[in-house]
Short mmCIF file of C-alpha atoms in Angstrom, two decimals:
data_model
loop_
_atom_site.label_atom_id
_atom_site.label_comp_id
_atom_site.label_asym_id
_atom_site.label_seq_id
_atom_site.Cartn_x
_atom_site.Cartn_y
_atom_site.Cartn_z
CA UNK A 1 58.62 63.60 68.38
CA UNK A 2 60.64 60.56 67.44
CA UNK A 3 61.49 57.91 69.99
CA UNK A 4 64.07 56.28 67.74
CA UNK A 5 67.38 57.46 66.38
CA UNK A 6 67.49 60.49 64.11
CA UNK A 7 68.05 58.56 60.83
CA UNK A 8 64.57 57.09 61.19
CA UNK A 9 63.17 60.43 60.06
CA UNK A 10 64.39 59.70 56.55
CA UNK A 11 62.87 56.27 56.02
CA UNK A 12 60.84 55.65 52.89
CA UNK A 13 57.66 55.60 54.98
CA UNK A 14 57.77 59.40 55.17
CA UNK A 15 56.61 59.48 51.53
CA UNK A 16 53.65 57.16 51.99
CA UNK A 17 52.02 58.31 55.21
CA UNK A 18 48.71 60.06 54.52
CA UNK A 19 46.13 61.75 56.70
CA UNK A 20 43.86 58.80 56.01
CA UNK A 21 46.49 56.44 57.42
CA UNK A 22 46.73 58.52 60.59
CA UNK A 23 42.95 58.84 61.01
CA UNK A 24 42.54 55.08 60.60
CA UNK A 25 45.03 54.43 63.40
CA UNK A 26 43.32 53.15 66.53
CA UNK A 27 41.95 55.89 68.82
CA UNK A 28 43.14 58.84 66.68
CA UNK A 29 39.70 59.83 65.42
CA UNK A 30 38.15 59.46 68.87
CA UNK A 31 40.84 61.53 70.55
CA UNK A 32 40.65 64.26 67.91
CA UNK A 33 36.83 64.35 68.07
CA UNK A 34 36.82 64.51 71.87
CA UNK A 35 39.43 67.28 71.90
CA UNK A 36 37.53 69.35 69.30
CA UNK A 37 34.09 68.99 70.92
CA UNK A 38 35.45 69.46 74.42
CA UNK A 39 37.35 72.56 73.31
CA UNK A 40 34.30 74.22 71.71
CA UNK A 41 33.41 76.12 74.93
CA UNK A 42 36.65 78.11 74.60
CA UNK A 43 35.35 79.48 71.30
CA UNK A 44 31.68 79.63 72.34
CA UNK A 45 31.81 80.97 75.91
CA UNK A 46 32.98 84.56 75.25
CA UNK A 47 30.21 85.15 72.71
CA UNK A 48 27.68 83.22 74.81
CA UNK A 49 28.51 85.42 77.82
CA UNK A 50 28.14 88.58 75.74
CA UNK A 51 24.72 87.48 74.50
CA UNK A 52 23.53 86.40 77.94
CA UNK A 53 24.50 89.68 79.60
CA UNK A 54 22.93 91.77 76.85
CA UNK A 55 19.77 89.66 76.90
CA UNK A 56 19.48 90.32 80.64
CA UNK A 57 19.75 94.06 80.07
CA UNK A 58 23.40 94.47 81.02
CA UNK A 59 25.76 97.01 79.48
CA UNK A 60 28.28 96.24 76.79
CA UNK A 61 31.01 97.16 79.27
CA UNK A 62 29.89 94.51 81.76
CA UNK A 63 29.49 91.94 78.99
CA UNK A 64 32.97 92.70 77.68
CA UNK A 65 34.53 92.47 81.13
CA UNK A 66 32.94 89.08 81.80
CA UNK A 67 34.02 87.73 78.42
CA UNK A 68 37.56 89.03 78.98
CA UNK A 69 37.60 87.45 82.45
CA UNK A 70 36.80 84.08 80.95
CA UNK A 71 39.49 84.35 78.27
CA UNK A 72 42.17 85.53 80.67
CA UNK A 73 41.54 82.88 83.33
CA UNK A 74 41.32 80.14 80.67
CA UNK A 75 44.84 81.06 79.52
CA UNK A 76 46.21 81.36 83.05
CA UNK A 77 44.90 77.95 84.12
CA UNK A 78 46.46 75.88 81.34
CA UNK A 79 50.04 75.69 82.69
CA UNK A 80 48.69 74.63 86.09
CA UNK A 81 46.71 71.76 84.58
CA UNK A 82 49.57 70.92 82.23
CA UNK A 83 51.80 70.35 85.25
CA UNK A 84 49.10 68.21 86.82
CA UNK A 85 48.93 66.13 83.61
CA UNK A 86 52.66 65.46 83.85
CA UNK A 87 52.49 64.49 87.52
CA UNK A 88 49.05 62.91 88.05
CA UNK A 89 48.01 61.74 84.62
CA UNK A 90 45.02 62.42 82.38
CA UNK A 91 42.09 60.87 84.18
CA UNK A 92 42.37 62.80 87.45
CA UNK A 93 43.25 66.10 85.75
CA UNK A 94 40.46 65.98 83.17
CA UNK A 95 37.87 64.73 85.66
CA UNK A 96 38.63 67.54 88.11
CA UNK A 97 38.66 70.32 85.52
CA UNK A 98 35.55 69.23 83.60
CA UNK A 99 33.56 68.77 86.83
CA UNK A 100 34.28 72.30 88.05
CA UNK A 101 33.93 73.97 84.65
CA UNK A 102 30.63 72.18 83.95
CA UNK A 103 29.23 73.23 87.32
CA UNK A 104 30.34 76.82 86.71
CA UNK A 105 28.74 76.98 83.25
CA UNK A 106 25.55 75.44 84.61
CA UNK A 107 25.47 78.10 87.34
CA UNK A 108 25.96 80.86 84.77
CA UNK A 109 23.12 79.45 82.67
CA UNK A 110 20.77 79.59 85.63
CA UNK A 111 21.60 83.03 87.05
CA UNK A 112 21.10 86.67 86.17
CA UNK A 113 24.61 88.04 85.77
CA UNK A 114 23.33 91.64 85.67
CA UNK A 115 21.73 91.61 89.12
CA UNK A 116 24.65 89.65 90.66
CA UNK A 117 27.72 91.01 88.85
CA UNK A 118 30.31 90.04 91.46
CA UNK A 119 29.02 86.48 91.75
CA UNK A 120 28.84 86.22 87.96
CA UNK A 121 32.43 87.42 87.63
CA UNK A 122 33.65 84.88 90.19
CA UNK A 123 31.80 82.00 88.51
CA UNK A 124 32.99 83.10 85.08
CA UNK A 125 36.58 83.15 86.34
CA UNK A 126 36.07 79.65 87.76
CA UNK A 127 34.71 78.39 84.43
CA UNK A 128 37.73 79.77 82.61
CA UNK A 129 40.34 78.72 85.15
CA UNK A 130 39.14 75.09 85.11
CA UNK A 131 39.09 74.79 81.32
CA UNK A 132 40.13 71.15 80.68
CA UNK A 133 43.65 71.03 79.16
CA UNK A 134 42.58 68.91 76.19
CA UNK A 135 45.14 70.31 73.74
CA UNK A 136 48.04 69.59 76.07
CA UNK A 137 46.59 66.17 76.96
CA UNK A 138 46.33 65.24 73.29
CA UNK A 139 49.87 66.46 72.64
CA UNK A 140 51.17 64.14 75.37
CA UNK A 141 49.39 61.12 73.86
CA UNK A 142 50.59 61.46 70.26
CA UNK A 143 53.95 59.67 70.77
CA UNK A 144 52.06 56.67 72.17
CA UNK A 145 49.24 56.52 69.64
CA UNK A 146 51.23 57.38 66.48
CA UNK A 147 54.84 56.51 67.32
CA UNK A 148 56.52 57.15 63.93
CA UNK A 149 57.84 60.70 63.35
CA UNK A 150 56.04 61.20 60.03
CA UNK A 151 52.78 60.04 61.62
CA UNK A 152 53.22 62.50 64.47
CA UNK A 153 53.85 65.37 62.05
CA UNK A 154 50.61 64.54 60.25
CA UNK A 155 48.77 64.14 63.55
CA UNK A 156 50.00 67.52 64.80
CA UNK A 157 48.88 69.12 61.54
CA UNK A 158 45.42 67.55 61.90
CA UNK A 159 45.36 68.75 65.51
CA UNK A 160 46.23 72.33 64.52
CA UNK A 161 43.63 72.33 61.74
CA UNK A 162 41.01 70.88 64.08
CA UNK A 163 41.53 73.83 66.43
CA UNK A 164 40.87 76.19 63.52
CA UNK A 165 37.59 74.35 63.00
CA UNK A 166 36.78 74.97 66.68
CA UNK A 167 37.14 78.73 66.27
CA UNK A 168 35.10 78.74 63.07
CA UNK A 169 32.31 76.42 64.19
CA UNK A 170 32.03 77.68 67.78
CA UNK A 171 30.85 81.25 67.05
CA UNK A 172 28.62 80.07 64.19
CA UNK A 173 26.99 77.53 66.50
CA UNK A 174 26.40 80.23 69.12
CA UNK A 175 24.75 82.53 66.60
CA UNK A 176 22.54 79.72 65.24
CA UNK A 177 21.41 78.60 68.70
CA UNK A 178 20.78 82.15 69.84
CA UNK A 179 18.67 82.86 66.77
CA UNK A 180 16.70 79.64 67.36
CA UNK A 181 16.02 79.75 71.09
CA UNK A 182 17.90 82.56 72.83
CA UNK A 183 20.94 82.85 75.06
CA UNK A 184 19.71 80.27 77.59
CA UNK A 185 20.09 77.45 75.07
CA UNK A 186 23.50 78.78 74.05
CA UNK A 187 24.89 78.52 77.58
CA UNK A 188 23.30 75.11 78.05
CA UNK A 189 24.86 73.83 74.82
CA UNK A 190 28.23 75.23 75.86
CA UNK A 191 27.96 73.32 79.13
CA UNK A 192 26.94 70.05 77.47
CA UNK A 193 29.53 70.10 74.68
CA UNK A 194 32.40 70.76 77.07
CA UNK A 195 31.30 67.88 79.31
CA UNK A 196 30.60 65.43 76.49
CA UNK A 197 33.82 66.09 74.58
CA UNK A 198 36.04 65.88 77.65
CA UNK A 199 34.41 62.65 78.87
CA UNK A 200 34.68 61.14 75.38
CA UNK A 201 38.38 62.02 75.31
CA UNK A 202 39.18 61.02 78.89
CA UNK A 203 37.53 57.59 78.62
CA UNK A 204 39.43 56.61 75.47
CA UNK A 205 41.81 53.81 76.36
CA UNK A 206 45.12 55.65 75.74
CA UNK A 207 43.93 58.57 77.87
CA UNK A 208 42.38 56.40 80.56
CA UNK A 209 45.50 54.26 80.94
CA UNK A 210 48.04 57.06 80.58
CA UNK A 211 50.67 56.98 83.31
CA UNK A 212 53.06 59.93 83.63
CA UNK A 213 56.76 59.16 83.48
CA UNK A 214 58.64 59.46 86.78
CA UNK A 215 60.24 62.88 87.06
CA UNK A 216 62.01 64.96 89.65
CA UNK A 217 60.11 67.77 91.29
CA UNK A 218 60.41 70.92 89.20
CA UNK A 219 60.72 74.49 90.35
CA UNK A 220 57.83 76.90 89.93
CA UNK A 221 58.92 77.81 86.39
CA UNK A 222 58.62 74.19 85.28
CA UNK A 223 59.67 73.71 81.63
CA UNK A 224 60.24 77.46 81.23
CA UNK A 225 63.48 77.06 83.17
CA UNK A 226 64.87 75.61 79.92
CA UNK A 227 65.82 78.08 77.16
CA UNK A 228 63.99 76.24 74.35
CA UNK A 229 60.44 76.41 75.73
CA UNK A 230 61.01 80.04 76.77
CA UNK A 231 61.95 80.94 73.20
CA UNK A 232 58.94 79.15 71.73
CA UNK A 233 56.62 80.77 74.28
CA UNK A 234 57.95 84.24 73.39
CA UNK A 235 57.49 83.55 69.68
CA UNK A 236 53.89 82.40 70.16
CA UNK A 237 53.21 85.43 72.34
CA UNK A 238 54.13 87.60 69.35
CA UNK A 239 52.07 85.45 66.99
CA UNK A 240 49.12 85.75 69.37
CA UNK A 241 49.42 89.55 69.30
CA UNK A 242 49.22 89.39 65.50
CA UNK A 243 46.10 87.20 65.55
CA UNK A 244 44.34 89.29 68.19
CA UNK A 245 45.13 92.55 66.40
CA UNK A 246 43.90 91.17 63.09
CA UNK A 247 40.42 90.71 64.57
CA UNK A 248 40.30 94.41 65.45
CA UNK A 249 41.67 95.25 62.00
CA UNK A 250 38.76 93.30 60.51
CA UNK A 251 36.27 95.30 62.56
CA UNK A 252 37.90 98.60 61.57
CA UNK A 253 37.83 97.62 57.90
CA UNK A 254 34.18 96.60 58.20
CA UNK A 255 33.33 100.04 59.58
CA UNK A 256 35.42 101.89 56.98
CA UNK A 257 33.82 100.05 54.04
CA UNK A 258 30.34 99.88 55.64
CA UNK A 259 30.44 96.12 55.17
CA UNK A 260 29.66 94.40 58.51
CA UNK A 261 30.39 90.96 57.06
CA UNK A 262 34.10 91.80 56.87
CA UNK A 263 34.37 91.48 60.65
CA UNK A 264 33.72 87.73 60.27
CA UNK A 265 34.96 87.11 56.71
CA UNK A 266 38.52 88.28 57.44
CA UNK A 267 39.03 85.99 60.50
CA UNK A 268 37.38 83.18 58.49
CA UNK A 269 39.85 83.77 55.64
CA UNK A 270 42.72 83.59 58.13
CA UNK A 271 41.33 80.27 59.38
CA UNK A 272 40.92 78.90 55.84
CA UNK A 273 44.51 79.86 55.07
CA UNK A 274 45.66 78.20 58.28
CA UNK A 275 43.74 75.01 57.49
CA UNK A 276 45.35 74.90 54.06
CA UNK A 277 48.85 75.63 55.32
CA UNK A 278 48.60 73.11 58.12
CA UNK A 279 47.45 70.31 55.82
CA UNK A 280 50.17 71.07 53.27
CA UNK A 281 52.89 71.24 55.91
CA UNK A 282 51.90 68.06 57.72
CA UNK A 283 51.52 65.77 54.71
CA UNK A 284 55.24 65.40 53.92
CA UNK A 285 58.75 65.74 55.31
CA UNK A 286 60.29 69.11 54.51
CA UNK A 287 64.04 69.75 54.19
CA UNK A 288 65.87 71.81 56.77
CA UNK A 289 66.16 71.88 60.54
CA UNK A 290 63.28 72.37 63.00
CA UNK A 291 64.72 75.80 63.87
CA UNK A 292 64.67 76.68 60.18
CA UNK A 293 61.04 75.59 59.90
CA UNK A 294 60.13 77.77 62.86
CA UNK A 295 61.87 80.83 61.43
CA UNK A 296 60.44 80.25 57.96
CA UNK A 297 56.87 79.99 59.25
CA UNK A 298 57.20 83.07 61.49
CA UNK A 299 58.75 85.08 58.67
CA UNK A 300 55.96 83.98 56.36
CA UNK A 301 53.40 85.17 58.90
CA UNK A 302 55.15 88.54 59.11
CA UNK A 303 55.50 89.01 55.34
CA UNK A 304 51.96 87.78 54.79
CA UNK A 305 50.59 90.46 57.10
CA UNK A 306 52.37 93.36 55.37
CA UNK A 307 49.62 93.80 52.71
CA UNK A 308 47.12 94.59 55.49
CA UNK A 309 48.92 97.93 55.88
CA UNK A 310 47.97 99.00 52.36
CA UNK A 311 44.78 97.06 51.55
CA UNK A 312 42.15 99.30 49.98
CA UNK A 313 38.96 97.35 49.15
CA UNK A 314 36.73 94.72 50.86
CA UNK A 315 37.74 91.88 48.53
CA UNK A 316 41.42 92.76 48.95
CA UNK A 317 40.98 92.82 52.72
CA UNK A 318 39.58 89.29 52.74
CA UNK A 319 42.26 88.00 50.36
CA UNK A 320 45.03 89.63 52.40
CA UNK A 321 44.12 87.45 55.39
CA UNK A 322 44.63 84.20 53.46
CA UNK A 323 48.41 84.48 53.06
CA UNK A 324 49.38 84.98 56.73
CA UNK A 325 46.99 82.17 57.61
CA UNK A 326 48.93 79.77 55.39
CA UNK A 327 51.93 80.15 57.72
CA UNK A 328 50.05 80.17 61.03
CA UNK A 329 49.31 76.46 61.41
CA UNK A 330 52.82 75.41 60.28
CA UNK A 331 54.24 77.73 62.95
CA UNK A 332 52.08 76.07 65.59
CA UNK A 333 52.90 72.56 64.36
CA UNK A 334 56.65 73.33 64.31
CA UNK A 335 56.50 74.81 67.82
CA UNK A 336 54.72 71.84 69.36
CA UNK A 337 56.85 69.32 67.45
CA UNK A 338 60.02 71.04 68.71
CA UNK A 339 58.98 70.54 72.32
CA UNK A 340 59.97 66.86 72.13
CA UNK A 341 63.59 68.02 71.75
CA UNK A 342 63.49 71.19 73.85
CA UNK A 343 61.29 70.57 76.89
CA UNK A 344 62.87 68.96 79.96
CA UNK A 345 61.91 65.32 80.14
CA UNK A 346 58.68 64.67 81.98
CA UNK A 347 57.29 68.18 81.34
CA UNK A 348 55.74 67.82 77.87
CA UNK A 349 52.18 68.44 79.11
CA UNK A 350 53.08 71.58 81.01
CA UNK A 351 55.32 72.85 78.22
CA UNK A 352 52.49 72.42 75.71
CA UNK A 353 50.11 74.20 78.06
CA UNK A 354 52.53 77.13 78.40
CA UNK A 355 52.62 77.55 74.62
CA UNK A 356 48.83 77.48 74.47
CA UNK A 357 48.63 80.00 77.30
CA UNK A 358 51.15 82.37 75.70
CA UNK A 359 49.30 82.26 72.39
CA UNK A 360 46.06 83.12 74.21
CA UNK A 361 47.65 85.88 76.27
CA UNK A 362 49.18 87.32 73.12
CA UNK A 363 45.78 87.37 71.44
CA UNK A 364 44.28 89.22 74.41
CA UNK A 365 47.15 91.73 74.40
CA UNK A 366 46.91 92.17 70.64
CA UNK A 367 43.19 92.85 70.84
CA UNK A 368 43.71 95.42 73.60
CA UNK A 369 46.61 97.17 71.85
CA UNK A 370 44.86 97.20 68.49
CA UNK A 371 41.70 98.55 70.11
CA UNK A 372 43.67 101.41 71.61
CA UNK A 373 45.22 102.13 68.21
CA UNK A 374 41.99 101.74 66.26
CA UNK A 375 40.40 105.18 66.54
CA UNK A 376 42.13 106.37 63.39
CA UNK A 377 40.96 103.45 61.22
CA UNK A 378 42.45 100.06 60.27
CA UNK A 379 46.06 101.18 59.84
CA UNK A 380 46.78 101.28 63.59
CA UNK A 381 45.45 97.77 64.34
CA UNK A 382 47.18 96.41 61.22
CA UNK A 383 50.47 97.90 62.42
CA UNK A 384 50.02 96.13 65.77
CA UNK A 385 49.44 92.83 63.95
CA UNK A 386 52.55 93.29 61.81
CA UNK A 387 54.62 94.26 64.86
CA UNK A 388 53.53 91.13 66.73
CA UNK A 389 54.52 88.89 63.81
CA UNK A 390 57.80 90.77 63.41
CA UNK A 391 58.56 90.16 67.08
CA UNK A 392 57.94 86.42 66.68
CA UNK A 393 60.19 86.28 63.62
CA UNK A 394 62.93 88.32 65.32
CA UNK A 395 62.91 86.10 68.42
CA UNK A 396 63.34 82.96 66.30
CA UNK A 397 65.98 84.57 64.06
CA UNK A 398 68.13 85.70 67.01
CA UNK A 399 67.81 82.37 68.85
CA UNK A 400 67.99 79.98 65.88
CA UNK A 401 71.44 78.69 66.77
CA UNK A 402 70.57 78.52 70.44
CA UNK A 403 67.52 76.38 69.70
CA UNK A 404 69.72 73.90 67.85
CA UNK A 405 72.24 73.84 70.72
CA UNK A 406 69.61 73.14 73.39
CA UNK A 407 67.75 70.43 71.48
CA UNK A 408 68.26 67.05 73.10
CA UNK A 409 67.78 63.56 71.74
CA UNK A 410 64.30 62.29 72.70
CA UNK A 411 64.31 59.87 75.57
CA UNK A 412 63.45 56.20 75.12
CA UNK A 413 59.77 55.38 75.33
CA UNK A 414 58.30 56.47 78.64
CA UNK A 415 55.94 54.39 80.72
CA UNK A 416 53.08 56.40 79.26
CA UNK A 417 54.19 55.79 75.68
CA UNK A 418 54.76 52.09 76.27
CA UNK A 419 51.35 51.62 77.86
CA UNK A 420 49.75 53.60 75.04
CA UNK A 421 51.37 51.39 72.43
CA UNK A 422 50.13 48.32 74.28
CA UNK A 423 46.62 49.83 74.04
CA UNK A 424 47.00 50.15 70.29
CA UNK A 425 48.36 46.62 69.90
CA UNK A 426 45.55 45.25 72.07
CA UNK A 427 43.08 46.86 69.73
#
């Protein structure tokens, strides 16, 4: 994160920076709002697709396949657009992706996916593949908008917590709109919110005037050719497995205790814990190395999930999801913050997108594995969740020294960072 020498991370300012200070910085609130609103379709679309297919008389199998198609292609597309961010800048990348995704969602809203399943699958894949890379785009802009290390730590924490809000508010918004006017309005709202949020983000001055730093042409692996990003991607893959499996665990517990609300209360408790942990982690400078922070957060996620193997009652099930959540957002913040020192120069957008993609792919794999292990009750899915977190912790424990060895000193301000700072000064 820092663009100055390492000792700057211990200046007295680290004790006085607050979230209010960061939010009052020029463009921060607009960029965060645009990223959150524009990212809502990722949380809304799977449920919106399920409702639309069922409302048209389709089977649960077809609905599930379409929703899975969207989630899978959304994860696959992010590294592609992350590379485009690094090479072509924000405006072209975001304009292209939001145009195609908006058109695809509009087509889905106006068609019967049951009578045209192949066409619906193709359009759904297109909508997912062209998901605008708002998280990666925002990650690239932070060094320009909030240049001090302690500000960036707070900004990354706010960013991680904002994404938790997306996955809480998105499904609730879908259910409210569906209850009010049916699945047609849900798909229309998904289309509009994705377009509005992305345009609001892309037309902000730092995003509009972002210019990628000159870089040499990378091989097809991009930033994953470097050991550091590969390690972080593997760790987030394991964390994603844990998150995806926990959703199935919640459903299994809801069925065992005949309490349907548990299927939403447990993921909500995880999100509340993550919001809390992210805000606590980002508000101050913590002792230790970045590699130590990564290992500590991953180990906390693993240990926090262990009670899910023995939980007995509904209230205990909800409470057991709070503790692992406390360590989830700090793990994400530490991963993305470490990219400044681990990703090859000029690849920050693509490296961020790879981490996002691996987290999403891990969630999909965790859901599938936990579903296969869920016939015997919640113990099987809970074991998958614990195993995923254990894998993340093991990866970071084994590679801790290697992460420190491959960290490089951040480069001087890039063209993008310099132009972004000029935007802030002009304000």
